Amino acid sequence: MRFLSYHKRLNFRVKKWGQVLLASCLSLGFPLLAAEPNLTEKQSLVSIDFCADQYLLALAERSRIQAVSFEAVGPRSFYGLRAEGLPTVNGSVEELIQMQPSLVLRTWRGGARAVKILEQLSIPTYTPTFFMSVEQGFNVVTETAKILNEEAAGKALISGYKTRLSALNAATKYTLKAVYMTPSGFTAGTGTYVNDIIHLAGFETMADEIGLMGWAPLPLEKVALTPPDFVIATFFGDPDVHVSHWSGGRHGVYKKLMGDLPVIDVPSSYLSCSGLFAVDAAEYIRAEAVRLGLIKRDAGD
Amino acid sequence: MIKILQKNSWVLNSFLLVGLLIAAVLSGMFGHVTLSVSEFMTASVGANSEGYNLIVQELRMPRILLGMMAGATLGYTGAALQGLLRNPLADPGVVGVSASAGLGAVTAIYLGVAAQSAFAVPLFAMVGALIATLVLMVLAARDSSVLTLILAGMGISSLATAGVSLMMNFAPNPMSLQDMVMWMLGSLENRTYEDLMLAGPLIILGWLMMIGVGQGLNALSLGSDAAHTLGIDLKRLRWRVVVGTAVSVGATVSVCGSIGFVGLVVPHFVRAFIGSEPRRLLLPSALMGGMLLTLADILTRLPIGHGQLRLGVVMAVVGAPMFIYIIFKTRGSMR
Amino acid sequence: MSGLKLEHVTVSLGGTDILQDVSFEVLPGEMVGLIGPNGAGKSTTLRAILGLIDADGDIIMNDKPVAEMKAKDRARRLAYVPQGAPVHWPLTAERTVALGRIPHLNPWQEMAEADYVAIERAMRQTDSWNFKDRLVTTLSGGERARVLLARTIAVGASYLLADEPTASLDPEHQLQVMDVLRAEAGRGVGIVVVMHDLSLAMRSCDKLVLLYGGHILAVGTPKAVLTDAHVATAFNVKMAKWSDGTSDYMVPYAMLGD
């Protein structure tokens, strides 16, 4: 047992540093490899998957957006409202050939294959770099804004976020323990962006206390021994139709242990894209904690 | 009409060849834009608008060719294995190479190299397939019985599947897990001439190894002793079928992901027309396999699911009911 | 006159000798019955001749060692009806018999006139031509046995080896099979049949080879081989013998030691 958890920790650390290394290499090499776009003149931008949509909708002037992916609309998308009315695409290479955009923004769709083909067909693509902290995320947004030729918008967005980030960092920290849970009993351990978001909101986490790394199943025994103070869960639906995914018959076992712990349901859009909306999510959690009476409103809240 | 097809296998073969060509043309017509037959034809030789030419030549043509080759490989090897094992339930997966290719591919995704290079996954998958093939080659050369080979294949399969499960279990993040699952469901999307060049030679090599096994498979209908006395070199036959399958199917799976049912269902369909003689099933199974896979690939481009429908899924959803139907229809006439 | 000769053939499996120093000859047109109790090595002898198992000693056909022949050459000269012959796929009777022409065809070749003639002849000989289009799986035991015999005859080999071709057949079909084999012998084919039914062996065979415990106990005409002494040693039974003028018959009626 112990060997496994050591191994897993080691494995996780290796992977984490591997990813940092990879990320730094990629951030140097990758965007450059995908053809240099000249966007001062051309005006058409397309994003072909969910997270790319968020970047595009956050930064680009509406008239420059040729299309977003079909995933951009709806309550699960942070900028879902902004996406309404815009043309949507499935994200296939054929569509892009037809559209001949000035730049294609993507994070995962199509894989390395699609990038290669698009390059060969002289359609520039850009994949925002993978990031692992809020500050890094700000840098990636700034970088992306530059590529999109929307530096001003990027600056405005980031300075706004930076202010809010300082406010969060300055706010009262509590020793209340939160536990993030998915319906299948998984939690976000140390090193995950969800865990970081909960810290940012000013709380401790069960996962840190137990020493869980990465995305891991929640050991019920530990929960029984050292129960958390409240639960954080994601919900995926319409804000008007609220279904708590983790409560219910098949989670009876959790229910028994958790009893009547307060639950903060965070909209999935806030927790999407590896923590792109970390500041928004942390603020939301804090506000909900106040609303539920877990904490008192701070002077700066 | 069925009677005509039953009389002579080359009537059936001609019919299937025409069907295959029609499927190829249809595959060229459908996609994000629907082209007419003439538009497709002109675009394929570069005589249409630039956009259409690009779409047809760079995207659809390699996809069509790869689909036909993959389907033909799966159909042919399915028929050959069923003949060798004298078991109508055998399929190319039995040899263990599909699972090991899957292990290779999943490893590439797990290690994160998949995101960097378009060829990381196929290459890793081929290494996986190669390892399995080498094991099978050694066993086949040692004059092992068919049973030993199949048990080896099953062992390799189990081991590979266990490895895949392990990596899915420890997937670094939900995204890579999704990538693994999606790869396993099979796809021809965005396959280029480079994929064709990567897998093509090996696929053809596998085919060449299996040329002429029909007679031996026929002789095996009478049992291995009788086959031996009819002058068939059983060891060589096993080698050619098993290793030929491993090479061609390994290359196919490396580039397209796991696609099931073709190897299993197609020979049964062909049997319904021209009977169970193993040799006569080989070419029609190849043609029908190519046709079926191409048609399934067209279905993946249906508007439902925003183009997210995977090829392996369509094959399974269409193939499984077909298979059950065939079982019911031919119940009893199989021994 | 050269035939199929076995000289000092020995087969051992896992350290034990299953066949020891077996020697006999089959001439063209001769029908030789291979008899003996269970486990005497009768099937093993056939398998050794066909190259299905390794054997020491010499097996020579028309002055050429069988082991040195190419597979298809051997296949054209030596045909085999295995015991309990399976047919794994539901083929038509005709296509099953057609498999017998494989030794004459390279993997690419389609059958020609000569092949079709051989198939038809073999099927008419075994009285199976009238159900040539029926699936083998739908045939009765007797019909199947005839089809498989036809398959072997269709090879057109110089020697035909049959392993208990009359097993599980009714009397009529047993006699029919032996008559077909006799007719083939009449055409110059050398035949070796493994049998259990001694009366049938006596009636149809020119020569008998009695095996016991892997050795040859006796070789010769049926009368010479099936003496009381030999029968007692080999089969451990008492036989009742009688003759109706044309043929001799033997039937076991008691175990020795009763």
mmCIF file of N, CA, C and O in Angstrom, chain A residues 4 8 11-12 15 19 22 26 30 70-71 88-100 106 108-114 116-117 120-121 123 130 186 193 214-215 273-274, chain B residues 30-33 50-52 54-55 58-60 110-112 114-119 122 170 172-175 178-179 189-192 194-195 254-255 301 303 305-308:
data_model
loop_
_atom_site.group_PDB
_atom_site.id
_atom_site.type_symbol
_atom_site.label_atom_id
_atom_site.label_comp_id
_atom_site.label_asym_id
_atom_site.label_seq_id
_atom_site.Cartn_x
_atom_site.Cartn_y
_atom_site.Cartn_z
ATOM 1 N N LEU A 4 2.806 1.845 -3.133
ATOM 2 C CA LEU A 4 1.986 2.366 -4.216
ATOM 3 C C LEU A 4 1.795 3.864 -4.100
ATOM 4 O O LEU A 4 1.913 4.590 -5.071
ATOM 5 N N LYS A 8 3.058 6.553 -6.594
ATOM 6 C CA LYS A 8 2.118 7.443 -7.263
ATOM 7 C C LYS A 8 2.550 8.887 -7.095
ATOM 8 O O LYS A 8 2.479 9.677 -8.018
ATOM 9 N N ASN A 11 5.521 9.357 -9.248
ATOM 10 C CA ASN A 11 5.026 9.365 -10.617
ATOM 11 C C ASN A 11 4.393 10.712 -10.940
ATOM 12 O O ASN A 11 4.652 11.318 -11.960
ATOM 13 N N PHE A 12 3.593 11.187 -9.965
ATOM 14 C CA PHE A 12 2.906 12.465 -10.183
ATOM 15 C C PHE A 12 3.894 13.607 -10.274
ATOM 16 O O PHE A 12 3.784 14.469 -11.135
ATOM 17 N N LYS A 15 5.709 13.480 -13.486
ATOM 18 C CA LYS A 15 4.834 13.929 -14.570
ATOM 19 C C LYS A 15 4.687 15.434 -14.505
ATOM 20 O O LYS A 15 4.705 16.098 -15.525
ATOM 21 N N GLN A 19 5.796 17.866 -17.310
ATOM 22 C CA GLN A 19 4.858 18.749 -18.000
ATOM 23 C C GLN A 19 5.342 20.192 -17.988
ATOM 24 O O GLN A 19 5.164 20.920 -18.952
ATOM 25 N N LEU A 22 7.918 20.327 -20.561
ATOM 26 C CA LEU A 22 7.265 20.251 -21.858
ATOM 27 C C LEU A 22 6.599 21.575 -22.178
ATOM 28 O O LEU A 22 6.727 22.115 -23.267
ATOM 29 N N LEU A 26 7.327 23.855 -25.217
ATOM 30 C CA LEU A 26 6.268 24.115 -26.183
ATOM 31 C C LEU A 26 6.002 25.600 -26.311
ATOM 32 O O LEU A 26 5.792 26.119 -27.394
ATOM 33 N N PHE A 30 6.299 25.780 -29.933
ATOM 34 C CA PHE A 30 5.085 25.381 -30.631
ATOM 35 C C PHE A 30 4.337 26.495 -31.376
ATOM 36 O O PHE A 30 4.055 26.349 -32.552
ATOM 37 N N PHE A 70 -19.356 24.383 -31.865
ATOM 38 C CA PHE A 70 -20.742 24.143 -31.437
ATOM 39 C C PHE A 70 -20.831 24.016 -29.915
ATOM 40 O O PHE A 70 -21.921 24.081 -29.339
ATOM 41 N N GLU A 71 -19.672 23.842 -29.283
ATOM 42 C CA GLU A 71 -19.676 23.683 -27.827
ATOM 43 C C GLU A 71 -19.705 25.030 -27.097
ATOM 44 O O GLU A 71 -19.835 25.064 -25.871
ATOM 45 N N THR A 88 -21.593 28.637 -35.856
ATOM 46 C CA THR A 88 -20.838 27.578 -35.181
ATOM 47 C C THR A 88 -20.315 26.561 -36.192
ATOM 48 O O THR A 88 -20.875 26.412 -37.283
ATOM 49 N N VAL A 89 -19.257 25.901 -35.817
ATOM 50 C CA VAL A 89 -18.691 24.858 -36.667
ATOM 51 C C VAL A 89 -18.508 23.577 -35.852
ATOM 52 O O VAL A 89 -18.467 23.621 -34.626
ATOM 53 N N ASN A 90 -18.392 22.446 -36.543
ATOM 54 C CA ASN A 90 -18.075 21.193 -35.871
ATOM 55 C C ASN A 90 -16.587 21.085 -35.602
ATOM 56 O O ASN A 90 -16.152 20.337 -34.743
ATOM 57 N N GLY A 91 -15.809 21.843 -36.349
ATOM 58 C CA GLY A 91 -14.373 21.840 -36.120
ATOM 59 C C GLY A 91 -13.608 20.919 -37.044
ATOM 60 O O GLY A 91 -12.432 20.655 -36.807
ATOM 61 N N SER A 92 -14.248 20.443 -38.102
ATOM 62 C CA SER A 92 -13.530 19.529 -38.990
ATOM 63 C C SER A 92 -12.628 20.312 -39.937
ATOM 64 O O SER A 92 -12.844 21.493 -40.208
ATOM 65 N N VAL A 93 -11.615 19.634 -40.420
ATOM 66 C CA VAL A 93 -10.656 20.284 -41.313
ATOM 67 C C VAL A 93 -11.340 20.739 -42.597
ATOM 68 O O VAL A 93 -11.036 21.793 -43.145
ATOM 69 N N GLU A 94 -12.299 19.946 -43.051
ATOM 70 C CA GLU A 94 -13.013 20.330 -44.281
ATOM 71 C C GLU A 94 -13.683 21.679 -44.144
ATOM 72 O O GLU A 94 -13.619 22.518 -45.048
ATOM 73 N N GLU A 95 -14.333 21.879 -42.973
ATOM 74 C CA GLU A 95 -15.004 23.161 -42.751
ATOM 75 C C GLU A 95 -14.002 24.293 -42.838
ATOM 76 O O GLU A 95 -14.258 25.330 -43.431
ATOM 77 N N LEU A 96 -12.860 24.075 -42.212
ATOM 78 C CA LEU A 96 -11.863 25.138 -42.159
ATOM 79 C C LEU A 96 -11.315 25.454 -43.543
ATOM 80 O O LEU A 96 -11.014 26.598 -43.859
ATOM 81 N N ILE A 97 -11.203 24.423 -44.374
ATOM 82 C CA ILE A 97 -10.749 24.656 -45.745
ATOM 83 C C ILE A 97 -11.751 25.542 -46.473
ATOM 84 O O ILE A 97 -11.382 26.455 -47.210
ATOM 85 N N GLN A 98 -13.002 25.264 -46.248
ATOM 86 C CA GLN A 98 -14.047 26.084 -46.873
ATOM 87 C C GLN A 98 -13.993 27.526 -46.389
ATOM 88 O O GLN A 98 -14.203 28.459 -47.144
ATOM 89 N N MET A 99 -13.728 27.665 -45.078
ATOM 90 C CA MET A 99 -13.836 28.993 -44.480
ATOM 91 C C MET A 99 -12.595 29.843 -44.673
ATOM 92 O O MET A 99 -12.682 31.078 -44.661
ATOM 93 N N GLN A 100 -11.451 29.168 -44.814
ATOM 94 C CA GLN A 100 -10.194 29.903 -44.983
ATOM 95 C C GLN A 100 -10.031 31.038 -43.972
ATOM 96 O O GLN A 100 -9.895 32.215 -44.342
ATOM 97 N N ARG A 106 -7.256 26.471 -31.226
ATOM 98 C CA ARG A 106 -7.674 25.152 -30.764
ATOM 99 C C ARG A 106 -6.919 24.778 -29.521
ATOM 100 O O ARG A 106 -5.814 25.272 -29.286
ATOM 101 N N TRP A 108 -7.600 21.096 -28.178
ATOM 102 C CA TRP A 108 -7.411 19.653 -28.325
ATOM 103 C C TRP A 108 -7.973 19.078 -29.609
ATOM 104 O O TRP A 108 -7.534 18.044 -30.076
ATOM 105 N N ARG A 109 -8.958 19.697 -30.208
ATOM 106 C CA ARG A 109 -9.644 19.049 -31.328
ATOM 107 C C ARG A 109 -8.720 18.770 -32.498
ATOM 108 O O ARG A 109 -7.929 19.612 -32.902
ATOM 109 N N GLY A 110 -8.858 17.560 -33.025
ATOM 110 C CA GLY A 110 -8.103 17.194 -34.216
ATOM 111 C C GLY A 110 -6.756 16.570 -33.897
ATOM 112 O O GLY A 110 -6.197 15.861 -34.710
ATOM 113 N N GLY A 111 -6.221 16.882 -32.749
ATOM 114 C CA GLY A 111 -4.932 16.301 -32.395
ATOM 115 C C GLY A 111 -3.807 16.867 -33.233
ATOM 116 O O GLY A 111 -3.991 17.778 -34.036
ATOM 117 N N ALA A 112 -2.653 16.283 -33.061
ATOM 118 C CA ALA A 112 -1.479 16.750 -33.794
ATOM 119 C C ALA A 112 -1.687 16.610 -35.301
ATOM 120 O O ALA A 112 -1.131 17.362 -36.102
ATOM 121 N N ARG A 113 -2.510 15.625 -35.684
ATOM 122 C CA ARG A 113 -2.806 15.401 -37.101
ATOM 123 C C ARG A 113 -3.406 16.620 -37.767
ATOM 124 O O ARG A 113 -2.982 17.046 -38.828
ATOM 125 N N ALA A 114 -4.456 17.144 -37.124
ATOM 126 C CA ALA A 114 -5.154 18.285 -37.726
ATOM 127 C C ALA A 114 -4.221 19.476 -37.858
ATOM 128 O O ALA A 114 -4.239 20.177 -38.874
ATOM 129 N N LYS A 116 -1.078 19.499 -38.276
ATOM 130 C CA LYS A 116 -0.175 19.242 -39.395
ATOM 131 C C LYS A 116 -0.855 19.519 -40.727
ATOM 132 O O LYS A 116 -0.307 20.187 -41.598
ATOM 133 N N ILE A 117 -2.062 18.986 -40.861
ATOM 134 C CA ILE A 117 -2.766 19.160 -42.141
ATOM 135 C C ILE A 117 -3.029 20.635 -42.403
ATOM 136 O O ILE A 117 -2.805 21.137 -43.511
ATOM 137 N N GLN A 120 -0.036 22.349 -43.508
ATOM 138 C CA GLN A 120 0.277 22.033 -44.896
ATOM 139 C C GLN A 120 -0.621 22.801 -45.853
ATOM 140 O O GLN A 120 -0.253 23.089 -46.981
ATOM 141 N N LEU A 121 -1.841 23.096 -45.396
ATOM 142 C CA LEU A 121 -2.780 23.806 -46.260
ATOM 143 C C LEU A 121 -2.727 25.303 -46.037
ATOM 144 O O LEU A 121 -3.630 26.038 -46.444
ATOM 145 N N ILE A 123 -3.166 27.131 -43.412
ATOM 146 C CA ILE A 123 -4.131 27.751 -42.502
ATOM 147 C C ILE A 123 -3.472 27.798 -41.139
ATOM 148 O O ILE A 123 -3.238 26.749 -40.535
ATOM 149 N N PHE A 130 -0.231 25.084 -22.395
ATOM 150 C CA PHE A 130 -0.741 24.478 -21.182
ATOM 151 C C PHE A 130 -0.158 25.221 -19.978
ATOM 152 O O PHE A 130 1.015 25.519 -19.925
ATOM 153 N N PHE A 186 -14.675 10.810 -6.908
ATOM 154 C CA PHE A 186 -13.319 11.302 -7.126
ATOM 155 C C PHE A 186 -13.159 12.699 -6.555
ATOM 156 O O PHE A 186 -14.095 13.471 -6.500
ATOM 157 N N TYR A 193 -5.845 21.954 -10.415
ATOM 158 C CA TYR A 193 -6.258 23.349 -10.428
ATOM 159 C C TYR A 193 -7.468 23.586 -9.525
ATOM 160 O O TYR A 193 -7.631 24.663 -8.952
ATOM 161 N N GLY A 214 -3.090 14.700 -7.169
ATOM 162 C CA GLY A 214 -3.754 14.559 -8.466
ATOM 163 C C GLY A 214 -5.227 14.190 -8.341
ATOM 164 O O GLY A 214 -5.830 14.287 -7.268
ATOM 165 N N TRP A 215 -5.806 13.736 -9.422
ATOM 166 C CA TRP A 215 -7.222 13.338 -9.418
ATOM 167 C C TRP A 215 -7.298 11.931 -8.850
ATOM 168 O O TRP A 215 -6.814 10.992 -9.441
ATOM 169 N N CYS A 273 -11.539 24.174 -18.420
ATOM 170 C CA CYS A 273 -10.324 24.618 -19.109
ATOM 171 C C CYS A 273 -9.125 24.811 -18.193
ATOM 172 O O CYS A 273 -8.444 25.852 -18.244
ATOM 173 N N SER A 274 -8.918 23.825 -17.350
ATOM 174 C CA SER A 274 -7.714 23.783 -16.501
ATOM 175 C C SER A 274 -7.537 25.022 -15.641
ATOM 176 O O SER A 274 -6.425 25.429 -15.354
ATOM 177 N N PHE B 30 -19.527 12.764 -49.705
ATOM 178 C CA PHE B 30 -20.109 13.278 -48.460
ATOM 179 C C PHE B 30 -19.070 13.769 -47.483
ATOM 180 O O PHE B 30 -17.997 13.207 -47.340
ATOM 181 N N GLY B 31 -19.443 14.809 -46.772
ATOM 182 C CA GLY B 31 -18.538 15.366 -45.777
ATOM 183 C C GLY B 31 -19.145 16.675 -45.312
ATOM 184 O O GLY B 31 -20.360 16.822 -45.314
ATOM 185 N N HIS B 32 -18.329 17.612 -44.963
ATOM 186 C CA HIS B 32 -18.870 18.908 -44.556
ATOM 187 C C HIS B 32 -19.648 19.545 -45.718
ATOM 188 O O HIS B 32 -20.708 20.126 -45.539
ATOM 189 N N VAL B 33 -19.063 19.417 -46.915
ATOM 190 C CA VAL B 33 -19.838 19.813 -48.102
ATOM 191 C C VAL B 33 -20.195 18.556 -48.861
ATOM 192 O O VAL B 33 -19.387 17.646 -48.968
ATOM 193 N N GLU B 50 -10.282 25.498 -56.031
ATOM 194 C CA GLU B 50 -9.138 25.149 -55.185
ATOM 195 C C GLU B 50 -9.557 24.497 -53.886
ATOM 196 O O GLU B 50 -8.957 23.516 -53.441
ATOM 197 N N GLY B 51 -10.603 25.061 -53.279
ATOM 198 C CA GLY B 51 -11.074 24.517 -52.010
ATOM 199 C C GLY B 51 -11.527 23.063 -52.169
ATOM 200 O O GLY B 51 -11.143 22.192 -51.392
ATOM 201 N N TYR B 52 -12.339 22.816 -53.190
ATOM 202 C CA TYR B 52 -12.842 21.464 -53.412
ATOM 203 C C TYR B 52 -11.708 20.497 -53.729
ATOM 204 O O TYR B 52 -11.664 19.378 -53.230
ATOM 205 N N LEU B 54 -8.684 20.653 -52.806
ATOM 206 C CA LEU B 54 -7.956 20.408 -51.565
ATOM 207 C C LEU B 54 -8.681 19.386 -50.711
ATOM 208 O O LEU B 54 -8.109 18.414 -50.230
ATOM 209 N N ILE B 55 -9.965 19.654 -50.537
ATOM 210 C CA ILE B 55 -10.755 18.758 -49.691
ATOM 211 C C ILE B 55 -10.728 17.334 -50.219
ATOM 212 O O ILE B 55 -10.495 16.375 -49.493
ATOM 213 N N GLU B 58 -6.669 16.032 -50.612
ATOM 214 C CA GLU B 58 -5.870 15.882 -49.401
ATOM 215 C C GLU B 58 -6.608 15.206 -48.262
ATOM 216 O O GLU B 58 -5.995 14.572 -47.414
ATOM 217 N N LEU B 59 -7.915 15.354 -48.204
ATOM 218 C CA LEU B 59 -8.655 14.792 -47.082
ATOM 219 C C LEU B 59 -9.442 13.538 -47.432
ATOM 220 O O LEU B 59 -9.362 12.539 -46.737
ATOM 221 N N ARG B 60 -10.229 13.629 -48.486
ATOM 222 C CA ARG B 60 -11.129 12.511 -48.723
ATOM 223 C C ARG B 60 -10.469 11.327 -49.405
ATOM 224 O O ARG B 60 -10.744 10.175 -49.063
ATOM 225 N N TYR B 110 -0.504 8.323 -22.899
ATOM 226 C CA TYR B 110 -0.184 8.429 -21.475
ATOM 227 C C TYR B 110 1.070 9.264 -21.246
ATOM 228 O O TYR B 110 1.134 10.072 -20.328
ATOM 229 N N LEU B 111 2.074 9.010 -22.082
ATOM 230 C CA LEU B 111 3.339 9.720 -21.918
ATOM 231 C C LEU B 111 3.279 11.155 -22.408
ATOM 232 O O LEU B 111 4.228 11.913 -22.229
ATOM 233 N N GLY B 112 2.170 11.496 -23.039
ATOM 234 C CA GLY B 112 2.041 12.873 -23.493
ATOM 235 C C GLY B 112 2.697 13.166 -24.824
ATOM 236 O O GLY B 112 2.686 14.293 -25.294
ATOM 237 N N ALA B 114 1.748 12.109 -27.612
ATOM 238 C CA ALA B 114 0.744 12.136 -28.671
ATOM 239 C C ALA B 114 0.449 13.551 -29.136
ATOM 240 O O ALA B 114 0.175 13.791 -30.303
ATOM 241 N N ALA B 115 0.520 14.483 -28.177
ATOM 242 C CA ALA B 115 0.164 15.846 -28.525
ATOM 243 C C ALA B 115 1.210 16.504 -29.413
ATOM 244 O O ALA B 115 0.930 17.450 -30.139
ATOM 245 N N GLN B 116 2.420 15.993 -29.345
ATOM 246 C CA GLN B 116 3.503 16.671 -30.062
ATOM 247 C C GLN B 116 3.592 16.308 -31.521
ATOM 248 O O GLN B 116 3.862 17.138 -32.374
ATOM 249 N N SER B 117 3.438 15.041 -31.785
ATOM 250 C CA SER B 117 3.664 14.607 -33.161
ATOM 251 C C SER B 117 2.469 13.821 -33.665
ATOM 252 O O SER B 117 1.877 13.039 -32.944
ATOM 253 N N ALA B 118 2.150 14.050 -34.912
ATOM 254 C CA ALA B 118 1.023 13.342 -35.504
ATOM 255 C C ALA B 118 1.304 11.860 -35.632
ATOM 256 O O ALA B 118 0.405 11.061 -35.783
ATOM 257 N N PHE B 119 2.579 11.483 -35.581
ATOM 258 C CA PHE B 119 2.914 10.083 -35.801
ATOM 259 C C PHE B 119 3.329 9.335 -34.552
ATOM 260 O O PHE B 119 3.654 8.166 -34.607
ATOM 261 N N PRO B 122 0.619 6.343 -33.986
ATOM 262 C CA PRO B 122 0.767 5.194 -34.887
ATOM 263 C C PRO B 122 2.089 4.463 -34.722
ATOM 264 O O PRO B 122 2.131 3.239 -34.770
ATOM 265 N N PHE B 170 -4.405 5.157 -14.345
ATOM 266 C CA PHE B 170 -3.485 6.173 -13.862
ATOM 267 C C PHE B 170 -3.327 7.324 -14.841
ATOM 268 O O PHE B 170 -2.315 8.007 -14.830
ATOM 269 N N PRO B 172 -3.030 10.671 -16.384
ATOM 270 C CA PRO B 172 -2.632 11.889 -15.673
ATOM 271 C C PRO B 172 -3.740 12.920 -15.508
ATOM 272 O O PRO B 172 -3.759 13.658 -14.550
ATOM 273 N N ASN B 173 -4.643 12.984 -16.466
ATOM 274 C CA ASN B 173 -5.770 13.898 -16.315
ATOM 275 C C ASN B 173 -6.940 13.396 -17.147
ATOM 276 O O ASN B 173 -6.769 12.548 -18.026
ATOM 277 N N PRO B 174 -8.126 13.902 -16.851
ATOM 278 C CA PRO B 174 -9.305 13.406 -17.571
ATOM 279 C C PRO B 174 -9.194 13.559 -19.087
ATOM 280 O O PRO B 174 -9.798 12.793 -19.833
ATOM 281 N N MET B 175 -8.423 14.564 -19.542
ATOM 282 C CA MET B 175 -8.313 14.775 -20.987
ATOM 283 C C MET B 175 -7.585 13.634 -21.670
ATOM 284 O O MET B 175 -7.999 13.156 -22.731
ATOM 285 N N GLN B 178 -9.748 10.660 -21.920
ATOM 286 C CA GLN B 178 -10.686 10.752 -23.028
ATOM 287 C C GLN B 178 -9.998 10.443 -24.352
ATOM 288 O O GLN B 178 -10.551 9.744 -25.200
ATOM 289 N N ASP B 179 -8.771 10.948 -24.512
ATOM 290 C CA ASP B 179 -8.022 10.670 -25.738
ATOM 291 C C ASP B 179 -7.839 9.170 -25.929
ATOM 292 O O ASP B 179 -7.976 8.637 -27.025
ATOM 293 N N GLU B 189 -10.756 9.790 -39.470
ATOM 294 C CA GLU B 189 -10.776 11.230 -39.636
ATOM 295 C C GLU B 189 -9.387 11.816 -39.763
ATOM 296 O O GLU B 189 -8.477 11.448 -39.005
ATOM 297 N N ASN B 190 -9.233 12.752 -40.693
ATOM 298 C CA ASN B 190 -7.954 13.452 -40.849
ATOM 299 C C ASN B 190 -6.778 12.543 -41.149
ATOM 300 O O ASN B 190 -5.635 12.896 -40.856
ATOM 301 N N ARG B 191 -7.051 11.372 -41.731
ATOM 302 C CA ARG B 191 -5.922 10.522 -42.138
ATOM 303 C C ARG B 191 -5.413 11.040 -43.477
ATOM 304 O O ARG B 191 -6.177 11.358 -44.368
ATOM 305 N N THR B 192 -4.083 11.117 -43.578
ATOM 306 C CA THR B 192 -3.489 11.696 -44.782
ATOM 307 C C THR B 192 -2.695 10.643 -45.544
ATOM 308 O O THR B 192 -2.601 9.490 -45.108
ATOM 309 N N GLU B 194 0.324 10.441 -45.603
ATOM 310 C CA GLU B 194 1.424 9.966 -44.771
ATOM 311 C C GLU B 194 1.013 8.756 -43.942
ATOM 312 O O GLU B 194 1.807 7.837 -43.741
ATOM 313 N N ASP B 195 -0.222 8.780 -43.471
ATOM 314 C CA ASP B 195 -0.715 7.600 -42.763
ATOM 315 C C ASP B 195 -0.744 6.404 -43.704
ATOM 316 O O ASP B 195 -0.378 5.292 -43.345
ATOM 317 N N SER B 254 -2.883 0.301 -36.048
ATOM 318 C CA SER B 254 -1.981 1.385 -35.638
ATOM 319 C C SER B 254 -2.423 2.717 -36.185
ATOM 320 O O SER B 254 -2.252 3.752 -35.547
ATOM 321 N N VAL B 255 -2.991 2.686 -37.369
ATOM 322 C CA VAL B 255 -3.347 3.951 -38.009
ATOM 323 C C VAL B 255 -4.811 4.317 -37.810
ATOM 324 O O VAL B 255 -5.177 5.489 -37.801
ATOM 325 N N ARG B 301 -20.013 10.582 -40.730
ATOM 326 C CA ARG B 301 -20.098 11.999 -41.097
ATOM 327 C C ARG B 301 -21.518 12.524 -41.062
ATOM 328 O O ARG B 301 -21.799 13.634 -41.479
ATOM 329 N N PRO B 303 -24.887 14.183 -39.713
ATOM 330 C CA PRO B 303 -25.020 15.382 -38.889
ATOM 331 C C PRO B 303 -25.152 15.091 -37.394
ATOM 332 O O PRO B 303 -24.768 15.887 -36.577
ATOM 333 N N GLY B 305 -24.434 14.184 -33.711
ATOM 334 C CA GLY B 305 -23.214 14.152 -32.933
ATOM 335 C C GLY B 305 -22.132 15.089 -33.437
ATOM 336 O O GLY B 305 -20.985 14.945 -33.071
ATOM 337 N N HIS B 306 -22.489 16.037 -34.242
ATOM 338 C CA HIS B 306 -21.508 17.044 -34.653
ATOM 339 C C HIS B 306 -20.235 16.434 -35.194
ATOM 340 O O HIS B 306 -19.157 16.955 -34.981
ATOM 341 N N GLY B 307 -20.354 15.307 -35.890
ATOM 342 C CA GLY B 307 -19.160 14.704 -36.445
ATOM 343 C C GLY B 307 -18.287 14.031 -35.400
ATOM 344 O O GLY B 307 -17.111 13.798 -35.628
ATOM 345 N N GLN B 308 -18.850 13.730 -34.244
ATOM 346 C CA GLN B 308 -18.063 13.085 -33.201
ATOM 347 C C GLN B 308 -18.214 11.575 -33.214
ATOM 348 O O GLN B 308 -17.582 10.886 -32.434
#
